[in-house]
Amino acid sequence: LCVPTLLFRILLLGQIAFYGLALAGWAGERAGRPLRLRAVSLAYTFTTLNLAAAFGLVHWLRGGSGQGLWRKAYTPAGE
């Protein structure tokens, strides 16, 4: 099962490059100078959204409420 092939090496390098771009996007955001390259923005956004989904799932699995962090601004009459 663990036979190293050229395809797997290429896929691994692609994944490392993708997460490197996401890390560059994070570093630019932290420095106050977000990078405007489309590949960096895509990798950073994709990774951030997946991390948020993972944290939300863990929170829910640990018994967290599914209410969200916001409250209604008003309550219509009759509710």
mmCIF file of N, CA and C in Angstrom:
data_model
loop_
_atom_site.group_PDB
_atom_site.id
_atom_site.type_symbol
_atom_site.label_atom_id
_atom_site.label_comp_id
_atom_site.label_asym_id
_atom_site.label_seq_id
_atom_site.Cartn_x
_atom_site.Cartn_y
_atom_site.Cartn_z
ATOM 1 N N LEU A 1 0.805 -1.210 0.000
ATOM 2 C CA LEU A 1 0.000 0.000 0.000
ATOM 3 C C LEU A 1 0.839 1.261 0.000
ATOM 4 N N CYS A 2 2.038 1.183 0.484
ATOM 5 C CA CYS A 2 2.873 2.373 0.631
ATOM 6 C C CYS A 2 3.923 2.452 -0.471
ATOM 7 N N VAL A 3 3.512 2.242 -1.687
ATOM 8 C CA VAL A 3 4.440 2.284 -2.803
ATOM 9 C C VAL A 3 4.534 3.720 -3.301
ATOM 10 N N PRO A 4 5.718 4.336 -3.145
ATOM 11 C CA PRO A 4 5.854 5.718 -3.614
ATOM 12 C C PRO A 4 5.883 5.773 -5.144
ATOM 13 N N THR A 5 4.978 6.505 -5.697
ATOM 14 C CA THR A 5 4.952 6.665 -7.139
ATOM 15 C C THR A 5 5.058 8.152 -7.464
ATOM 16 N N LEU A 6 5.322 8.430 -8.707
ATOM 17 C CA LEU A 6 5.459 9.807 -9.154
ATOM 18 C C LEU A 6 4.160 10.585 -8.930
ATOM 19 N N LEU A 7 3.022 9.952 -9.178
ATOM 20 C CA LEU A 7 1.735 10.620 -8.993
ATOM 21 C C LEU A 7 1.555 11.082 -7.548
ATOM 22 N N PHE A 8 1.848 10.209 -6.595
ATOM 23 C CA PHE A 8 1.671 10.565 -5.194
ATOM 24 C C PHE A 8 2.627 11.682 -4.774
ATOM 25 N N ARG A 9 3.819 11.663 -5.320
ATOM 26 C CA ARG A 9 4.780 12.735 -5.009
ATOM 27 C C ARG A 9 4.299 14.071 -5.572
ATOM 28 N N ILE A 10 3.758 14.042 -6.773
ATOM 29 C CA ILE A 10 3.241 15.273 -7.380
ATOM 30 C C ILE A 10 2.053 15.798 -6.579
ATOM 31 N N LEU A 11 1.151 14.895 -6.183
ATOM 32 C CA LEU A 11 -0.001 15.311 -5.373
ATOM 33 C C LEU A 11 0.434 15.881 -4.026
ATOM 34 N N LEU A 12 1.427 15.266 -3.406
ATOM 35 C CA LEU A 12 1.937 15.778 -2.135
ATOM 36 C C LEU A 12 2.553 17.162 -2.310
ATOM 37 N N LEU A 13 3.320 17.349 -3.350
ATOM 38 C CA LEU A 13 3.905 18.670 -3.610
ATOM 39 C C LEU A 13 2.820 19.709 -3.882
ATOM 40 N N GLY A 14 1.778 19.313 -4.590
ATOM 41 C CA GLY A 14 0.664 20.229 -4.833
ATOM 42 C C GLY A 14 -0.032 20.621 -3.540
ATOM 43 N N GLN A 15 -0.228 19.655 -2.653
ATOM 44 C CA GLN A 15 -0.875 19.950 -1.375
ATOM 45 C C GLN A 15 0.006 20.852 -0.519
ATOM 46 N N ILE A 16 1.287 20.589 -0.496
ATOM 47 C CA ILE A 16 2.217 21.440 0.255
ATOM 48 C C ILE A 16 2.200 22.860 -0.314
ATOM 49 N N ALA A 17 2.190 22.990 -1.631
ATOM 50 C CA ALA A 17 2.143 24.312 -2.260
ATOM 51 C C ALA A 17 0.844 25.034 -1.917
ATOM 52 N N PHE A 18 -0.280 24.295 -1.935
ATOM 53 C CA PHE A 18 -1.577 24.889 -1.621
ATOM 54 C C PHE A 18 -1.592 25.434 -0.193
ATOM 55 N N TYR A 19 -1.135 24.627 0.758
ATOM 56 C CA TYR A 19 -1.117 25.089 2.143
ATOM 57 C C TYR A 19 -0.059 26.179 2.354
ATOM 58 N N GLY A 20 0.981 26.167 1.550
ATOM 59 C CA GLY A 20 1.950 27.260 1.598
ATOM 60 C C GLY A 20 1.321 28.576 1.154
ATOM 61 N N LEU A 21 0.502 28.518 0.119
ATOM 62 C CA LEU A 21 -0.221 29.711 -0.329
ATOM 63 C C LEU A 21 -1.196 30.192 0.746
ATOM 64 N N ALA A 22 -1.882 29.247 1.402
ATOM 65 C CA ALA A 22 -2.797 29.615 2.480
ATOM 66 C C ALA A 22 -2.039 30.265 3.632
ATOM 67 N N LEU A 23 -0.875 29.739 3.946
ATOM 68 C CA LEU A 23 -0.043 30.317 5.006
ATOM 69 C C LEU A 23 0.428 31.715 4.615
ATOM 70 N N ALA A 24 0.764 31.912 3.353
ATOM 71 C CA ALA A 24 1.150 33.245 2.884
ATOM 72 C C ALA A 24 -0.016 34.219 3.012
ATOM 73 N N GLY A 25 -1.218 33.767 2.705
ATOM 74 C CA GLY A 25 -2.401 34.613 2.863
ATOM 75 C C GLY A 25 -2.640 34.981 4.316
ATOM 76 N N TRP A 26 -2.466 34.008 5.205
ATOM 77 C CA TRP A 26 -2.630 34.256 6.638
ATOM 78 C C TRP A 26 -1.577 35.258 7.135
ATOM 79 N N ALA A 27 -0.326 35.062 6.716
ATOM 80 C CA ALA A 27 0.752 35.961 7.141
ATOM 81 C C ALA A 27 0.511 37.378 6.626
ATOM 82 N N GLY A 28 0.067 37.503 5.392
ATOM 83 C CA GLY A 28 -0.242 38.823 4.842
ATOM 84 C C GLY A 28 -1.384 39.487 5.592
ATOM 85 N N GLU A 29 -2.392 38.709 5.947
ATOM 86 C CA GLU A 29 -3.529 39.236 6.704
ATOM 87 C C GLU A 29 -3.079 39.710 8.087
ATOM 88 N N ARG A 30 -2.237 38.930 8.735
ATOM 89 C CA ARG A 30 -1.737 39.288 10.070
ATOM 90 C C ARG A 30 -0.861 40.540 10.026
ATOM 91 N N ALA A 31 -0.129 40.713 8.942
ATOM 92 C CA ALA A 31 0.758 41.868 8.802
ATOM 93 C C ALA A 31 -0.002 43.121 8.380
ATOM 94 N N GLY A 32 -1.293 42.968 8.096
ATOM 95 C CA GLY A 32 -2.080 44.115 7.665
ATOM 96 C C GLY A 32 -1.932 44.433 6.198
ATOM 97 N N ARG A 33 -1.303 43.542 5.454
ATOM 98 C CA ARG A 33 -1.111 43.721 4.023
ATOM 99 C C ARG A 33 -1.560 42.465 3.288
ATOM 100 N N PRO A 34 -2.868 42.260 3.154
ATOM 101 C CA PRO A 34 -3.328 41.043 2.480
ATOM 102 C C PRO A 34 -2.822 40.963 1.043
ATOM 103 N N LEU A 35 -2.389 39.781 0.661
ATOM 104 C CA LEU A 35 -1.888 39.582 -0.694
ATOM 105 C C LEU A 35 -3.062 39.511 -1.669
ATOM 106 N N ARG A 36 -2.949 40.188 -2.776
ATOM 107 C CA ARG A 36 -4.049 40.293 -3.732
ATOM 108 C C ARG A 36 -3.938 39.287 -4.878
ATOM 109 N N LEU A 37 -3.129 38.277 -4.709
ATOM 110 C CA LEU A 37 -3.029 37.259 -5.747
ATOM 111 C C LEU A 37 -4.211 36.301 -5.633
ATOM 112 N N ARG A 38 -4.800 35.966 -6.746
ATOM 113 C CA ARG A 38 -5.997 35.123 -6.747
ATOM 114 C C ARG A 38 -5.732 33.756 -6.134
ATOM 115 N N ALA A 39 -4.583 33.147 -6.433
ATOM 116 C CA ALA A 39 -4.265 31.817 -5.898
ATOM 117 C C ALA A 39 -4.124 31.868 -4.375
ATOM 118 N N VAL A 40 -3.513 32.934 -3.862
ATOM 119 C CA VAL A 40 -3.353 33.078 -2.415
ATOM 120 C C VAL A 40 -4.709 33.279 -1.759
ATOM 121 N N SER A 41 -5.534 34.135 -2.326
ATOM 122 C CA SER A 41 -6.866 34.387 -1.775
ATOM 123 C C SER A 41 -7.715 33.119 -1.773
ATOM 124 N N LEU A 42 -7.663 32.355 -2.849
ATOM 125 C CA LEU A 42 -8.432 31.126 -2.941
ATOM 126 C C LEU A 42 -7.986 30.122 -1.883
ATOM 127 N N ALA A 43 -6.687 29.903 -1.775
ATOM 128 C CA ALA A 43 -6.170 28.932 -0.809
ATOM 129 C C ALA A 43 -6.473 29.373 0.624
ATOM 130 N N TYR A 44 -6.286 30.652 0.911
ATOM 131 C CA TYR A 44 -6.530 31.167 2.257
ATOM 132 C C TYR A 44 -8.012 31.073 2.618
ATOM 133 N N THR A 45 -8.884 31.455 1.712
ATOM 134 C CA THR A 45 -10.324 31.405 1.975
ATOM 135 C C THR A 45 -10.800 29.971 2.135
ATOM 136 N N PHE A 46 -10.382 29.082 1.256
ATOM 137 C CA PHE A 46 -10.780 27.680 1.330
ATOM 138 C C PHE A 46 -10.342 27.061 2.655
ATOM 139 N N THR A 47 -9.107 27.308 3.044
ATOM 140 C CA THR A 47 -8.583 26.744 4.287
ATOM 141 C C THR A 47 -9.290 27.331 5.499
ATOM 142 N N THR A 48 -9.533 28.641 5.491
ATOM 143 C CA THR A 48 -10.204 29.294 6.611
ATOM 144 C C THR A 48 -11.630 28.774 6.781
ATOM 145 N N LEU A 49 -12.348 28.621 5.692
ATOM 146 C CA LEU A 49 -13.722 28.116 5.771
ATOM 147 C C LEU A 49 -13.760 26.671 6.255
ATOM 148 N N ASN A 50 -12.819 25.859 5.819
ATOM 149 C CA ASN A 50 -12.777 24.477 6.284
ATOM 150 C C ASN A 50 -12.404 24.393 7.764
ATOM 151 N N LEU A 51 -11.504 25.248 8.227
ATOM 152 C CA LEU A 51 -11.180 25.281 9.653
ATOM 153 C C LEU A 51 -12.380 25.715 10.478
ATOM 154 N N ALA A 52 -13.110 26.709 9.993
ATOM 155 C CA ALA A 52 -14.306 27.170 10.708
ATOM 156 C C ALA A 52 -15.347 26.056 10.783
ATOM 157 N N ALA A 53 -15.532 25.316 9.708
ATOM 158 C CA ALA A 53 -16.480 24.199 9.717
ATOM 159 C C ALA A 53 -16.032 23.112 10.679
ATOM 160 N N ALA A 54 -14.738 22.823 10.714
ATOM 161 C CA ALA A 54 -14.217 21.800 11.629
ATOM 162 C C ALA A 54 -14.403 22.231 13.079
ATOM 163 N N PHE A 55 -14.101 23.497 13.387
ATOM 164 C CA PHE A 55 -14.287 23.984 14.759
ATOM 165 C C PHE A 55 -15.764 23.958 15.147
ATOM 166 N N GLY A 56 -16.637 24.315 14.212
ATOM 167 C CA GLY A 56 -18.069 24.267 14.486
ATOM 168 C C GLY A 56 -18.552 22.852 14.741
ATOM 169 N N LEU A 57 -18.051 21.898 13.979
ATOM 170 C CA LEU A 57 -18.428 20.501 14.177
ATOM 171 C C LEU A 57 -17.959 20.004 15.531
ATOM 172 N N VAL A 58 -16.726 20.315 15.893
ATOM 173 C CA VAL A 58 -16.206 19.904 17.204
ATOM 174 C C VAL A 58 -17.021 20.544 18.319
ATOM 175 N N HIS A 59 -17.352 21.796 18.170
ATOM 176 C CA HIS A 59 -18.168 22.485 19.178
ATOM 177 C C HIS A 59 -19.521 21.793 19.331
ATOM 178 N N TRP A 60 -20.154 21.451 18.225
ATOM 179 C CA TRP A 60 -21.453 20.793 18.259
ATOM 180 C C TRP A 60 -21.352 19.394 18.871
ATOM 181 N N LEU A 61 -20.298 18.646 18.490
ATOM 182 C CA LEU A 61 -20.113 17.297 19.026
ATOM 183 C C LEU A 61 -19.875 17.305 20.532
ATOM 184 N N ARG A 62 -19.307 18.378 21.034
ATOM 185 C CA ARG A 62 -19.064 18.489 22.472
ATOM 186 C C ARG A 62 -20.282 19.009 23.227
ATOM 187 N N GLY A 63 -21.402 19.127 22.544
ATOM 188 C CA GLY A 63 -22.640 19.519 23.199
ATOM 189 C C GLY A 63 -22.940 20.996 23.142
ATOM 190 N N GLY A 64 -22.252 21.717 22.295
ATOM 191 C CA GLY A 64 -22.504 23.147 22.147
ATOM 192 C C GLY A 64 -23.865 23.404 21.521
ATOM 193 N N SER A 65 -24.384 24.569 21.788
ATOM 194 C CA SER A 65 -25.699 24.897 21.235
ATOM 195 C C SER A 65 -25.578 25.201 19.748
ATOM 196 N N GLY A 66 -26.641 24.984 19.044
ATOM 197 C CA GLY A 66 -26.687 25.296 17.617
ATOM 198 C C GLY A 66 -27.349 26.630 17.376
ATOM 199 N N GLN A 67 -27.365 27.491 18.373
ATOM 200 C CA GLN A 67 -28.083 28.765 18.308
ATOM 201 C C GLN A 67 -27.337 29.829 17.511
ATOM 202 N N GLY A 68 -26.044 29.721 17.410
ATOM 203 C CA GLY A 68 -25.265 30.775 16.769
ATOM 204 C C GLY A 68 -24.874 31.832 17.794
ATOM 205 N N LEU A 69 -24.168 32.837 17.340
ATOM 206 C CA LEU A 69 -23.680 33.871 18.245
ATOM 207 C C LEU A 69 -24.472 35.157 18.168
ATOM 208 N N TRP A 70 -25.527 35.175 17.396
ATOM 209 C CA TRP A 70 -26.277 36.409 17.211
ATOM 210 C C TRP A 70 -27.639 36.308 17.890
ATOM 211 N N ARG A 71 -28.247 37.449 18.069
ATOM 212 C CA ARG A 71 -29.583 37.539 18.648
ATOM 213 C C ARG A 71 -30.472 38.316 17.696
ATOM 214 N N LYS A 72 -31.778 38.075 17.789
ATOM 215 C CA LYS A 72 -32.710 38.805 16.945
ATOM 216 C C LYS A 72 -32.692 40.275 17.336
ATOM 217 N N ALA A 73 -32.786 41.120 16.336
ATOM 218 C CA ALA A 73 -32.802 42.558 16.599
ATOM 219 C C ALA A 73 -34.162 42.994 17.160
ATOM 220 N N TYR A 74 -35.212 42.282 16.791
ATOM 221 C CA TYR A 74 -36.542 42.590 17.284
ATOM 222 C C TYR A 74 -37.381 41.323 17.273
ATOM 223 N N THR A 75 -38.461 41.356 17.971
ATOM 224 C CA THR A 75 -39.401 40.247 17.966
ATOM 225 C C THR A 75 -40.719 40.755 17.412
ATOM 226 N N PRO A 76 -41.162 40.232 16.275
ATOM 227 C CA PRO A 76 -42.433 40.692 15.704
ATOM 228 C C PRO A 76 -43.595 40.420 16.657
ATOM 229 N N ALA A 77 -44.616 41.222 16.556
ATOM 230 C CA ALA A 77 -45.791 41.070 17.409
ATOM 231 C C ALA A 77 -46.405 39.696 17.176
ATOM 232 N N GLY A 78 -46.810 39.061 18.249
ATOM 233 C CA GLY A 78 -47.456 37.761 18.154
ATOM 234 C C GLY A 78 -46.503 36.595 18.340
ATOM 235 N N GLU A 79 -45.246 36.845 18.514
ATOM 236 C CA GLU A 79 -44.301 35.739 18.736
ATOM 237 C C GLU A 79 -43.873 35.677 20.168
#
